[in-house]
Amino acid sequence: MSGNGLSYSEQGGEAAPEVAQEAAPSTTPSAPAAFGLFSSDTKKNEDLKQMLESSKDSAKLDAMKRIVGMIAKGKNASELFPAVVKNVASKNIEIKKLVYVYLMRYAEEQQDLALLSISTFQRALKDPNQLIRASALRVLSSIRVPIIVPIMMLAIKEASSDLSPYVRKNAAHAIQKLYSLDPEQKEMLIEVIEKLLKDRSTLVAGSVVMAFEEVCPDRIDLIHKNYRKLCNLLVDVEEWGQVVIIHMLTRYARTQFVSPWKAGEEYSENNFYESDEEQKEKDRKVKATYIMDPDHRLLLRNTKPLLQSRNAAVVMAVAQLYWHLAPKSEAGIVSKSLVRLLRSNREVQYIVLQNIATMSIQRKGMFEPYLKSFYVRSTDPTMIKTLKLEILTNLANEANISTLLREFQTYVKSQDKQFAAATIQAIGRCATNITEVTDTCLNGLVCLLSNRDEIVVAESVVVIKKLLQTQPAHHGEIIKHMAKLLDNITVPVARASILWLIGEYCERVPKIAPDVLRKTAKSFTNEDDLVKLQILNLGAKLYLTNSKQTKLLTQYVLNLGKYDQSYDIRDRTRFIRQLIVPNEKSGALSKYAKKIFLAQKPAPLLESPFKDRDHFQLGTLSHTLNSRATGYLELSDWPEVAPDPSVRNVEVAESPKEWTGILGKTKKEKPAEKFYSESEEEEDESASTSASESESGSESEKEDKEEGSSDESSGSSSSSGESSDSESDNKENTAKKTSRAADESDSEDIKKKAKAISRKRSTSSSSDTESTSSEESSSDSKSESDSKSDSESGKSRKEKEQKTIQDRKAPNKQDVFLLDLDDFCPVPTPVAVPTAAVLSPSLTADLEGLSLLSSSVIDVTTQVSVPTKTHELLHRMSGKGLAAHYHFSRQPGIFGDCMVSVQVTVTNTTDQKIENIHIGEKKLPPGMRMHEFNPIECLEPAGSITVSMGIDFCDSTQTASFQLCTKDDHFSVNIQPPVGELLLPVTMSEKDFKKEQGMLTGMNETSATIAVAPQNSTRLVIIERVVKAANLGIVPSGQDNIHRFAAKTVHSGSLMLVTVELKESSTAQLIINTEKTVIGSVLLRELKPVLSQG
Amino acid sequence: MIHSLFLINASGDIFLEKHWKSVVSRSVCDYFFEAQERASEAENVPPVIPTPHHYLLSVYRHKIFFVAVIQSEVPPLFVIEFLHRVVDTFQDYFGSTNVGDQLPTGQLSVVPWRRTGVKYTNNEAYFDVIEEIDAIIDKSGSTITAEIQGVIDACVKLTGMPDLTLSFMNPRLLDDVSFHPCVRFKRWESERILSFIPPDGNFRLLSYHVSAQNLVAIPVYVKHNISFRDSSSLGRFEITVGPKQTMGKTVEGVMVTSQMPKGVLNMTLTPSQGTHIFDPVTKLLSWDVGKINPQKLPSLKGNVSLQAGTSKPDENPTINLQFKIQQLAISGLKVNRLDMYGEKYKPFKGIKYMTKAGKFQVRT
């Protein structure tokens, strides 16, 4: 899956020049390079070199197209490396792309030269354009030069916390590449994986799970906390990611949940007859009634819709998940979808049929209703035919066997003889499995013995042999018939089968058997080895039962065998002679010779070749091959007792209190203690000012740990030096964080802010490539001019990073305090308990998916509270009896991304019906859009109806004017939104909040100090009032005196961050950070009275 | 997952290669060529071939093998489906534009399947409802199995970010569906309405299967009389095609193909209409019939010459049929309405119905 994200464009990119060449081979005189003449080849490369030196981009581009064409054709273009690598810094993005393609192919071969390009990538990694950052990372990680492993590691780490989910996705891809280049990096990479697993972007999910599967598939513990999130995101992940996630979750579920199979059945069987006492005992044994873990159910429920995917791999993945995880009664739902896939390409059919074959052995019922879908067409390729036949045979039962046999008759006559032979085997299997039809089948097969085609006859013989063995009585006639066939049939297997049959039942055909031996003794030397062995066998058996007639013949055959070319035959001859011919040397065994040769042999079982495939997970390569493929991960058996399910609990609520509450109960004290000590240790460390790269790396590891993993690693190596300078810094921080920027020089600070903002912009408006590319070039030239400044700014950036880490420190410390207290008195958080429970999980996932693409860790949630306040749209007096009110329902995204949903209640106060109420002419300010409600056909007197409509206010408080029409009248009405309704609440972590806030300072920040009525200063009241006034989401806060809320604007998705910080003497500071400064200030104005009023 | 990709043409040349990880030598394809030799026809080359160090997964389309080299466990359908998408993309790319002048630009959009800033002067949205009948008809003319599979293919050229809904008069007909990722599944679940922001250009919106409860109308019948006699080296061949349940529409584009047994040397046939060809090498008979005129049914009659000395073929050949019926969805599926939200302009909307033969076989 490497590089899947952009693989389309990548391929297109390469394919284009390739065909450009193909399309016009006559125009290039040197095109027939297939001759590979040495001189012409170098000449050609000379002209390419010149083109690459050219000052014109078009010439360079042409050259690069031809070079990439060469690569695609598998020709060696390595000698052009120096000429190509010079262009890596080209400003022309088309050239750049092609140079990247070249580098990925040849960097491994020319490592020293490749290093020249590294600095360009490092610079590109900081480019404001996310596409460039991502592709730089992709190329960097594809250059397989061991020396740059540390650089790659660093780049991956940084990219993993990039604002753009696309870049983070590429970071996940890079993990696998780095791992394959240097497995030593495993531990560090696992940390990045752990971090990315927490990512909430649907774009990242599939890729990081892929990396997980490749690097550390055994680290199931990393999945626990992300399990529910992955289940919920699944529908919105891209198709390839879905496949990977589903396979991983299948493995996960088999280790974490108890079997949904059997347990229930056993229970109900015993239920009736045992006394209560006994029952109770039984219960303990059989785990009482089976109740499915809700998480187990969640997985089944959320994967089900994916059966409707257009991607066969996704459908197959869900099918195997249901097969391996669902209660047997539910697995049936996948049949229909699998059968649908049979309409697809031959290759898809092949794999799907294989899997159905395995399934149909164990659970016939699943596919029986689709029997006819497996009927064979004469145009199917042989491998498909054989698989269909296999399934038909598996599905055969008493009820359908007559239909099936009729169908088989057609197949036997098929022109495809290989298939006809397979059909005969199938008939044989049906005959043994369904006793009712054994005789019918046998007769049918005997008829086939007179078929013209030898393959058909031979196969029939083999199958008849097996059938006769199962019921040896009264089949003398058939054996005689087959003895006659021996004269004509030449296929060795068939001849051998007949001989074996005659030998085995020689006492039933006493007259024929010796004659057959006579005939075959004559032809012995010309027979196939297989047949020779059976002639020897026949001889031995006859010698034992009828030595009078056959003694000499047998000895003759044994003599022939003695000098045979094949040592197998010679061996067997020697063995048989010693065993059956009595002489002085023969041991005790010869007495038992008859018993040995003519023992009752068990009849062969005619079984499906797919019988033992079921120990491989369905849908895997190993299953297809029926042998363990490299890297196959065994599906574990269900555990007897389910592991602790609480490991999957996540801190969903806004306060860390609840989370610690849960954790404190289920886990031991130990992690908590560790937590504590670690964060203290960190406090010291973070105070250090030395900002070496390695240290900042370990710093970020620490961050990860803070977030709740109890994983021990090598982070301790980082040295920490305390300086007085930083100490004061630290103090300042805890005291008042607003002064944090004071240390740094003003100009630098501003620059950074500007940079941060511009980066933010570029991610939010990702499509605007033109502007970003110009940005790129300017930043490029800047950094090129002075590499020193580059490193310097890097350093200062690190310093800033440290600052933010320190910022986080304070609340963290409080967490630790709260942890202890909370164990005694858990504080309920009534207002903002996760609303996800209200909506179906997949719907929430839908919503998440929508927003996630624009910004990473920030999700749209459902509204925290719905205002009850209604506004008048049309008074009944002015509406001639028609009254209308509206209120904002705060339901996100019903009418599309940018719409605010408005519920309009129309009431008929007249005493007559009002007909056809609809929206007429609209007078909307430019850009504003409206999604009308469906016309109300008729409103009875005194009736009232509520309808929903959507309005895109373009993030402004401008009025939407339109006409409300009835059949006879129309009334002009207006809707003006309160600014609080132009928002959609989002959830984000405190950390992210601060990060975002840090980037929305200066112009983007408005604040005011307000007086807060004393009764309003509790957390609950503040939250209640704020979310009522504006559609904001609650952000968990570690400090009691600071309350944070976040939302994004409905139209543009700009973040709106609201902070309420309580101060002494009943005042509070209200801070709003947003790019949308106008809305921000309006919101500030509206929020002020909300808190100050009593 | 996929290590490398090789493209191999009909004459066995590797004409394109791509490596995503380290370079895998072309010689790995030798295993593929071996397997290809073992399989008599290209269609029978196994899609999964294990080699000592790699696994080769391939798809065969447009007479080209796309061979992916895999090193470790991976869902095989993942690779196969991906390869098919690659082929689709190639087809899209090389099929339509003048190749080579413009490299595709990677674009990130909030709606991953639609680029932003789409602009058209003529805004139009066309939907083709195409149904295919898969059937096996036995010797006596009775239906052994028949089912209808349908697709809705769209060509949408609309400015901006339109949000479309498409509803059916009789959505219950649809038994099993699969969607383009743009379709909102929840909406379908609850209201049986297709609601989606369409990709730009051509795409397959929906594939469906019509529930098996509904009896499938078979629009054509084939009367056949094919006989080989043991004694002589001549056989009779006669087929007539006629309309059956066509809902009053014309059956056109009729094409009859049949794979004759190996023993057939040549055929001397006279068609009442259309043209026919018998290829004595592949033994494939094809008859391009054209339209069926109910007043004068098309027929093809004549003699079959068999190889002298060999016994008569066991089996009569199967007849494969192709046909088209315009302006008819044989299942009766009807689109109710198509609405657009989110944009102001009035688009031009068009819906077309068509029924085709899928895998339609008549056993004789």
Short mmCIF file of N, CA and C in Angstrom, two decimals, chain B residues 122-216:
data_model
loop_
_atom_site.label_atom_id
_atom_site.label_comp_id
_atom_site.label_asym_id
_atom_site.label_seq_id
_atom_site.Cartn_x
_atom_site.Cartn_y
_atom_site.Cartn_z
N ASN B 122 -22.03 24.85 -19.81
CA ASN B 122 -23.28 24.10 -19.87
C ASN B 122 -23.28 23.11 -18.73
N ASN B 123 -24.23 23.28 -17.85
CA ASN B 123 -24.30 22.36 -16.72
C ASN B 123 -25.25 21.23 -17.05
N GLU B 124 -24.71 20.02 -17.04
CA GLU B 124 -25.57 18.90 -17.42
C GLU B 124 -25.25 17.67 -16.59
N ALA B 125 -26.28 16.86 -16.40
CA ALA B 125 -26.12 15.62 -15.64
C ALA B 125 -26.90 14.53 -16.35
N TYR B 126 -26.18 13.50 -16.81
CA TYR B 126 -26.84 12.41 -17.51
C TYR B 126 -26.71 11.13 -16.72
N PHE B 127 -27.76 10.38 -16.68
CA PHE B 127 -27.72 9.11 -15.98
C PHE B 127 -28.21 8.00 -16.91
N ASP B 128 -27.45 6.96 -17.02
CA ASP B 128 -27.86 5.82 -17.83
C ASP B 128 -28.18 4.65 -16.92
N VAL B 129 -29.42 4.21 -16.98
CA VAL B 129 -29.80 3.00 -16.24
C VAL B 129 -29.63 1.84 -17.21
N ILE B 130 -28.66 0.99 -16.94
CA ILE B 130 -28.36 -0.11 -17.86
C ILE B 130 -28.56 -1.43 -17.14
N GLU B 131 -29.41 -2.26 -17.69
CA GLU B 131 -29.65 -3.55 -17.06
C GLU B 131 -29.15 -4.66 -17.96
N GLU B 132 -28.60 -5.67 -17.33
CA GLU B 132 -28.11 -6.81 -18.09
C GLU B 132 -28.82 -8.07 -17.61
N ILE B 133 -29.21 -8.88 -18.57
CA ILE B 133 -29.86 -10.14 -18.21
C ILE B 133 -28.83 -11.25 -18.34
N ASP B 134 -28.60 -11.95 -17.25
CA ASP B 134 -27.78 -13.15 -17.29
C ASP B 134 -28.74 -14.33 -17.31
N ALA B 135 -28.57 -15.21 -18.25
CA ALA B 135 -29.52 -16.32 -18.28
C ALA B 135 -28.87 -17.57 -18.86
N ILE B 136 -29.36 -18.68 -18.42
CA ILE B 136 -29.04 -19.95 -19.07
C ILE B 136 -30.37 -20.57 -19.47
N ILE B 137 -30.53 -20.82 -20.77
CA ILE B 137 -31.76 -21.40 -21.29
C ILE B 137 -31.42 -22.83 -21.71
N ASP B 138 -32.26 -23.77 -21.36
CA ASP B 138 -31.88 -25.13 -21.70
C ASP B 138 -32.40 -25.51 -23.08
N LYS B 139 -32.04 -26.72 -23.48
CA LYS B 139 -32.37 -27.24 -24.80
C LYS B 139 -33.81 -26.96 -25.21
N SER B 140 -34.71 -27.20 -24.27
CA SER B 140 -36.12 -27.12 -24.61
C SER B 140 -36.65 -25.70 -24.58
N GLY B 141 -35.82 -24.75 -24.25
CA GLY B 141 -36.25 -23.37 -24.24
C GLY B 141 -36.70 -22.88 -22.88
N SER B 142 -36.66 -23.74 -21.87
CA SER B 142 -37.07 -23.25 -20.56
C SER B 142 -35.86 -22.65 -19.84
N THR B 143 -36.17 -21.70 -18.97
CA THR B 143 -35.13 -20.94 -18.30
C THR B 143 -34.56 -21.72 -17.13
N ILE B 144 -33.29 -21.96 -17.13
CA ILE B 144 -32.67 -22.65 -15.99
C ILE B 144 -32.36 -21.62 -14.90
N THR B 145 -31.73 -20.58 -15.29
CA THR B 145 -31.51 -19.50 -14.34
C THR B 145 -31.49 -18.18 -15.08
N ALA B 146 -32.05 -17.15 -14.45
CA ALA B 146 -32.04 -15.84 -15.08
C ALA B 146 -32.04 -14.79 -13.99
N GLU B 147 -31.20 -13.83 -14.12
CA GLU B 147 -31.23 -12.73 -13.17
C GLU B 147 -30.86 -11.41 -13.86
N ILE B 148 -31.25 -10.34 -13.20
CA ILE B 148 -30.99 -9.02 -13.76
C ILE B 148 -30.01 -8.28 -12.88
N GLN B 149 -28.98 -7.78 -13.50
CA GLN B 149 -28.02 -6.95 -12.81
C GLN B 149 -28.06 -5.59 -13.48
N GLY B 150 -28.04 -4.56 -12.68
CA GLY B 150 -28.10 -3.25 -13.29
C GLY B 150 -27.02 -2.32 -12.77
N VAL B 151 -26.78 -1.28 -13.53
CA VAL B 151 -25.89 -0.23 -13.06
C VAL B 151 -26.50 1.12 -13.44
N ILE B 152 -26.13 2.12 -12.68
CA ILE B 152 -26.45 3.47 -13.13
C ILE B 152 -25.14 4.18 -13.35
N ASP B 153 -24.85 4.45 -14.58
CA ASP B 153 -23.63 5.17 -14.92
C ASP B 153 -23.99 6.63 -15.11
N ALA B 154 -23.13 7.48 -14.61
CA ALA B 154 -23.46 8.90 -14.69
C ALA B 154 -22.37 9.66 -15.41
N CYS B 155 -22.80 10.70 -16.06
CA CYS B 155 -21.85 11.67 -16.60
C CYS B 155 -22.34 13.02 -16.10
N VAL B 156 -21.64 13.52 -15.11
CA VAL B 156 -22.09 14.75 -14.47
C VAL B 156 -21.09 15.86 -14.72
N LYS B 157 -21.55 16.90 -15.35
CA LYS B 157 -20.69 18.06 -15.57
C LYS B 157 -21.39 19.27 -14.99
N LEU B 158 -21.18 19.48 -13.72
CA LEU B 158 -21.87 20.55 -13.02
C LEU B 158 -20.86 21.45 -12.31
N THR B 159 -21.14 22.72 -12.33
CA THR B 159 -20.27 23.70 -11.70
C THR B 159 -20.39 23.64 -10.18
N GLY B 160 -19.29 23.89 -9.52
CA GLY B 160 -19.31 24.07 -8.07
C GLY B 160 -19.42 22.76 -7.32
N MET B 161 -20.17 22.81 -6.22
CA MET B 161 -20.33 21.63 -5.37
C MET B 161 -21.80 21.24 -5.31
N PRO B 162 -22.34 20.71 -6.37
CA PRO B 162 -23.77 20.36 -6.36
C PRO B 162 -24.03 19.16 -5.47
N ASP B 163 -25.17 19.16 -4.85
CA ASP B 163 -25.57 18.03 -4.02
C ASP B 163 -26.82 17.45 -4.65
N LEU B 164 -26.75 16.24 -5.13
CA LEU B 164 -27.86 15.67 -5.89
C LEU B 164 -28.62 14.64 -5.08
N THR B 165 -29.90 14.53 -5.40
CA THR B 165 -30.65 13.39 -4.88
C THR B 165 -31.39 12.77 -6.04
N LEU B 166 -31.42 11.46 -6.01
CA LEU B 166 -32.09 10.73 -7.07
C LEU B 166 -33.00 9.70 -6.40
N SER B 167 -34.26 9.71 -6.78
CA SER B 167 -35.17 8.76 -6.14
C SER B 167 -35.86 7.91 -7.20
N PHE B 168 -36.32 6.75 -6.77
CA PHE B 168 -36.93 5.80 -7.70
C PHE B 168 -38.42 5.68 -7.43
N MET B 169 -39.17 5.33 -8.47
CA MET B 169 -40.58 5.02 -8.29
C MET B 169 -40.73 3.72 -7.51
N ASN B 170 -39.85 2.78 -7.78
CA ASN B 170 -40.01 1.44 -7.20
C ASN B 170 -38.67 0.92 -6.66
N PRO B 171 -38.19 1.59 -5.61
CA PRO B 171 -36.86 1.18 -5.10
C PRO B 171 -36.85 -0.24 -4.55
N ARG B 172 -38.02 -0.78 -4.28
CA ARG B 172 -38.05 -2.11 -3.68
C ARG B 172 -37.50 -3.19 -4.60
N LEU B 173 -37.50 -2.87 -5.88
CA LEU B 173 -36.97 -3.84 -6.84
C LEU B 173 -35.50 -4.16 -6.55
N LEU B 174 -34.82 -3.17 -6.00
CA LEU B 174 -33.38 -3.34 -5.82
C LEU B 174 -33.12 -4.22 -4.60
N ASP B 175 -32.47 -5.32 -4.87
CA ASP B 175 -32.30 -6.32 -3.83
C ASP B 175 -30.95 -6.14 -3.15
N ASP B 176 -29.95 -5.96 -3.96
CA ASP B 176 -28.60 -5.85 -3.43
C ASP B 176 -27.92 -4.73 -4.19
N VAL B 177 -27.33 -3.81 -3.47
CA VAL B 177 -26.77 -2.65 -4.14
C VAL B 177 -25.33 -2.43 -3.70
N SER B 178 -24.55 -1.82 -4.57
CA SER B 178 -23.26 -1.31 -4.11
C SER B 178 -23.08 0.07 -4.69
N PHE B 179 -22.46 0.92 -3.89
CA PHE B 179 -22.45 2.33 -4.21
C PHE B 179 -21.07 2.86 -4.52
N HIS B 180 -21.06 3.93 -5.26
CA HIS B 180 -19.87 4.77 -5.32
C HIS B 180 -19.72 5.38 -3.93
N PRO B 181 -18.48 5.58 -3.48
CA PRO B 181 -18.31 6.09 -2.11
C PRO B 181 -19.01 7.43 -1.86
N CYS B 182 -19.42 8.14 -2.89
CA CYS B 182 -20.04 9.44 -2.66
C CYS B 182 -21.47 9.31 -2.12
N VAL B 183 -22.08 8.15 -2.28
CA VAL B 183 -23.48 8.01 -1.89
C VAL B 183 -23.60 7.91 -0.37
N ARG B 184 -24.53 8.67 0.17
CA ARG B 184 -24.74 8.64 1.62
C ARG B 184 -25.56 7.41 1.99
N PHE B 185 -24.90 6.49 2.65
CA PHE B 185 -25.53 5.20 2.92
C PHE B 185 -26.74 5.32 3.83
N LYS B 186 -26.62 6.18 4.84
CA LYS B 186 -27.71 6.31 5.82
C LYS B 186 -29.00 6.73 5.15
N ARG B 187 -28.86 7.68 4.25
CA ARG B 187 -30.03 8.20 3.56
C ARG B 187 -30.71 7.08 2.77
N TRP B 188 -29.90 6.25 2.16
CA TRP B 188 -30.45 5.13 1.40
C TRP B 188 -31.16 4.17 2.34
N GLU B 189 -30.51 3.86 3.45
CA GLU B 189 -31.08 2.95 4.42
C GLU B 189 -32.46 3.40 4.88
N SER B 190 -32.55 4.70 5.18
CA SER B 190 -33.79 5.16 5.79
C SER B 190 -34.83 5.56 4.75
N GLU B 191 -34.40 6.16 3.64
CA GLU B 191 -35.41 6.71 2.73
C GLU B 191 -35.38 6.11 1.33
N ARG B 192 -34.41 5.25 1.08
CA ARG B 192 -34.24 4.70 -0.27
C ARG B 192 -34.07 5.82 -1.31
N ILE B 193 -33.28 6.80 -0.90
CA ILE B 193 -32.98 7.89 -1.83
C ILE B 193 -31.47 7.94 -1.99
N LEU B 194 -31.03 8.12 -3.22
CA LEU B 194 -29.59 8.27 -3.44
C LEU B 194 -29.24 9.74 -3.29
N SER B 195 -28.47 10.04 -2.28
CA SER B 195 -28.09 11.42 -2.04
C SER B 195 -26.57 11.49 -2.10
N PHE B 196 -26.06 12.40 -2.90
CA PHE B 196 -24.61 12.40 -3.10
C PHE B 196 -24.10 13.71 -3.71
N ILE B 197 -22.85 13.99 -3.41
CA ILE B 197 -22.12 15.03 -4.13
C ILE B 197 -21.33 14.29 -5.19
N PRO B 198 -21.66 14.51 -6.46
CA PRO B 198 -21.09 13.63 -7.48
C PRO B 198 -19.62 13.96 -7.77
N PRO B 199 -18.85 12.96 -8.18
CA PRO B 199 -17.53 13.24 -8.73
C PRO B 199 -17.72 14.00 -10.05
N ASP B 200 -16.68 14.61 -10.53
CA ASP B 200 -16.78 15.34 -11.78
C ASP B 200 -16.55 14.38 -12.94
N GLY B 201 -17.48 14.36 -13.88
CA GLY B 201 -17.28 13.54 -15.06
C GLY B 201 -18.01 12.21 -14.99
N ASN B 202 -17.37 11.19 -15.59
CA ASN B 202 -18.02 9.88 -15.68
C ASN B 202 -17.74 9.04 -14.44
N PHE B 203 -18.75 8.40 -13.95
CA PHE B 203 -18.54 7.48 -12.84
C PHE B 203 -19.72 6.53 -12.72
N ARG B 204 -19.51 5.44 -12.03
CA ARG B 204 -20.60 4.49 -11.78
C ARG B 204 -21.20 4.79 -10.43
N LEU B 205 -22.44 5.24 -10.44
CA LEU B 205 -23.09 5.65 -9.20
C LEU B 205 -23.52 4.44 -8.38
N LEU B 206 -24.03 3.45 -9.05
CA LEU B 206 -24.71 2.37 -8.34
C LEU B 206 -24.65 1.10 -9.18
N SER B 207 -24.45 -0.01 -8.52
CA SER B 207 -24.68 -1.30 -9.17
C SER B 207 -25.74 -2.00 -8.36
N TYR B 208 -26.61 -2.71 -9.00
CA TYR B 208 -27.67 -3.37 -8.23
C TYR B 208 -28.03 -4.72 -8.82
N HIS B 209 -28.69 -5.46 -7.99
CA HIS B 209 -29.19 -6.77 -8.40
C HIS B 209 -30.68 -6.74 -8.14
N VAL B 210 -31.45 -7.20 -9.10
CA VAL B 210 -32.89 -7.18 -8.91
C VAL B 210 -33.29 -8.44 -8.18
N SER B 211 -34.15 -8.28 -7.21
CA SER B 211 -34.45 -9.39 -6.31
C SER B 211 -34.97 -10.59 -7.09
N ALA B 212 -34.58 -11.76 -6.59
CA ALA B 212 -34.84 -12.99 -7.32
C ALA B 212 -36.32 -13.34 -7.38
N GLN B 213 -37.12 -12.70 -6.50
CA GLN B 213 -38.54 -13.01 -6.48
C GLN B 213 -39.21 -12.63 -7.81
N ASN B 214 -38.71 -11.54 -8.36
CA ASN B 214 -39.34 -11.09 -9.60
C ASN B 214 -38.96 -12.01 -10.75
N LEU B 215 -39.96 -12.45 -11.47
CA LEU B 215 -39.67 -13.27 -12.62
C LEU B 215 -39.01 -12.41 -13.69
N VAL B 216 -38.00 -12.97 -14.28
CA VAL B 216 -37.27 -12.20 -15.27
C VAL B 216 -37.89 -12.41 -16.65
#
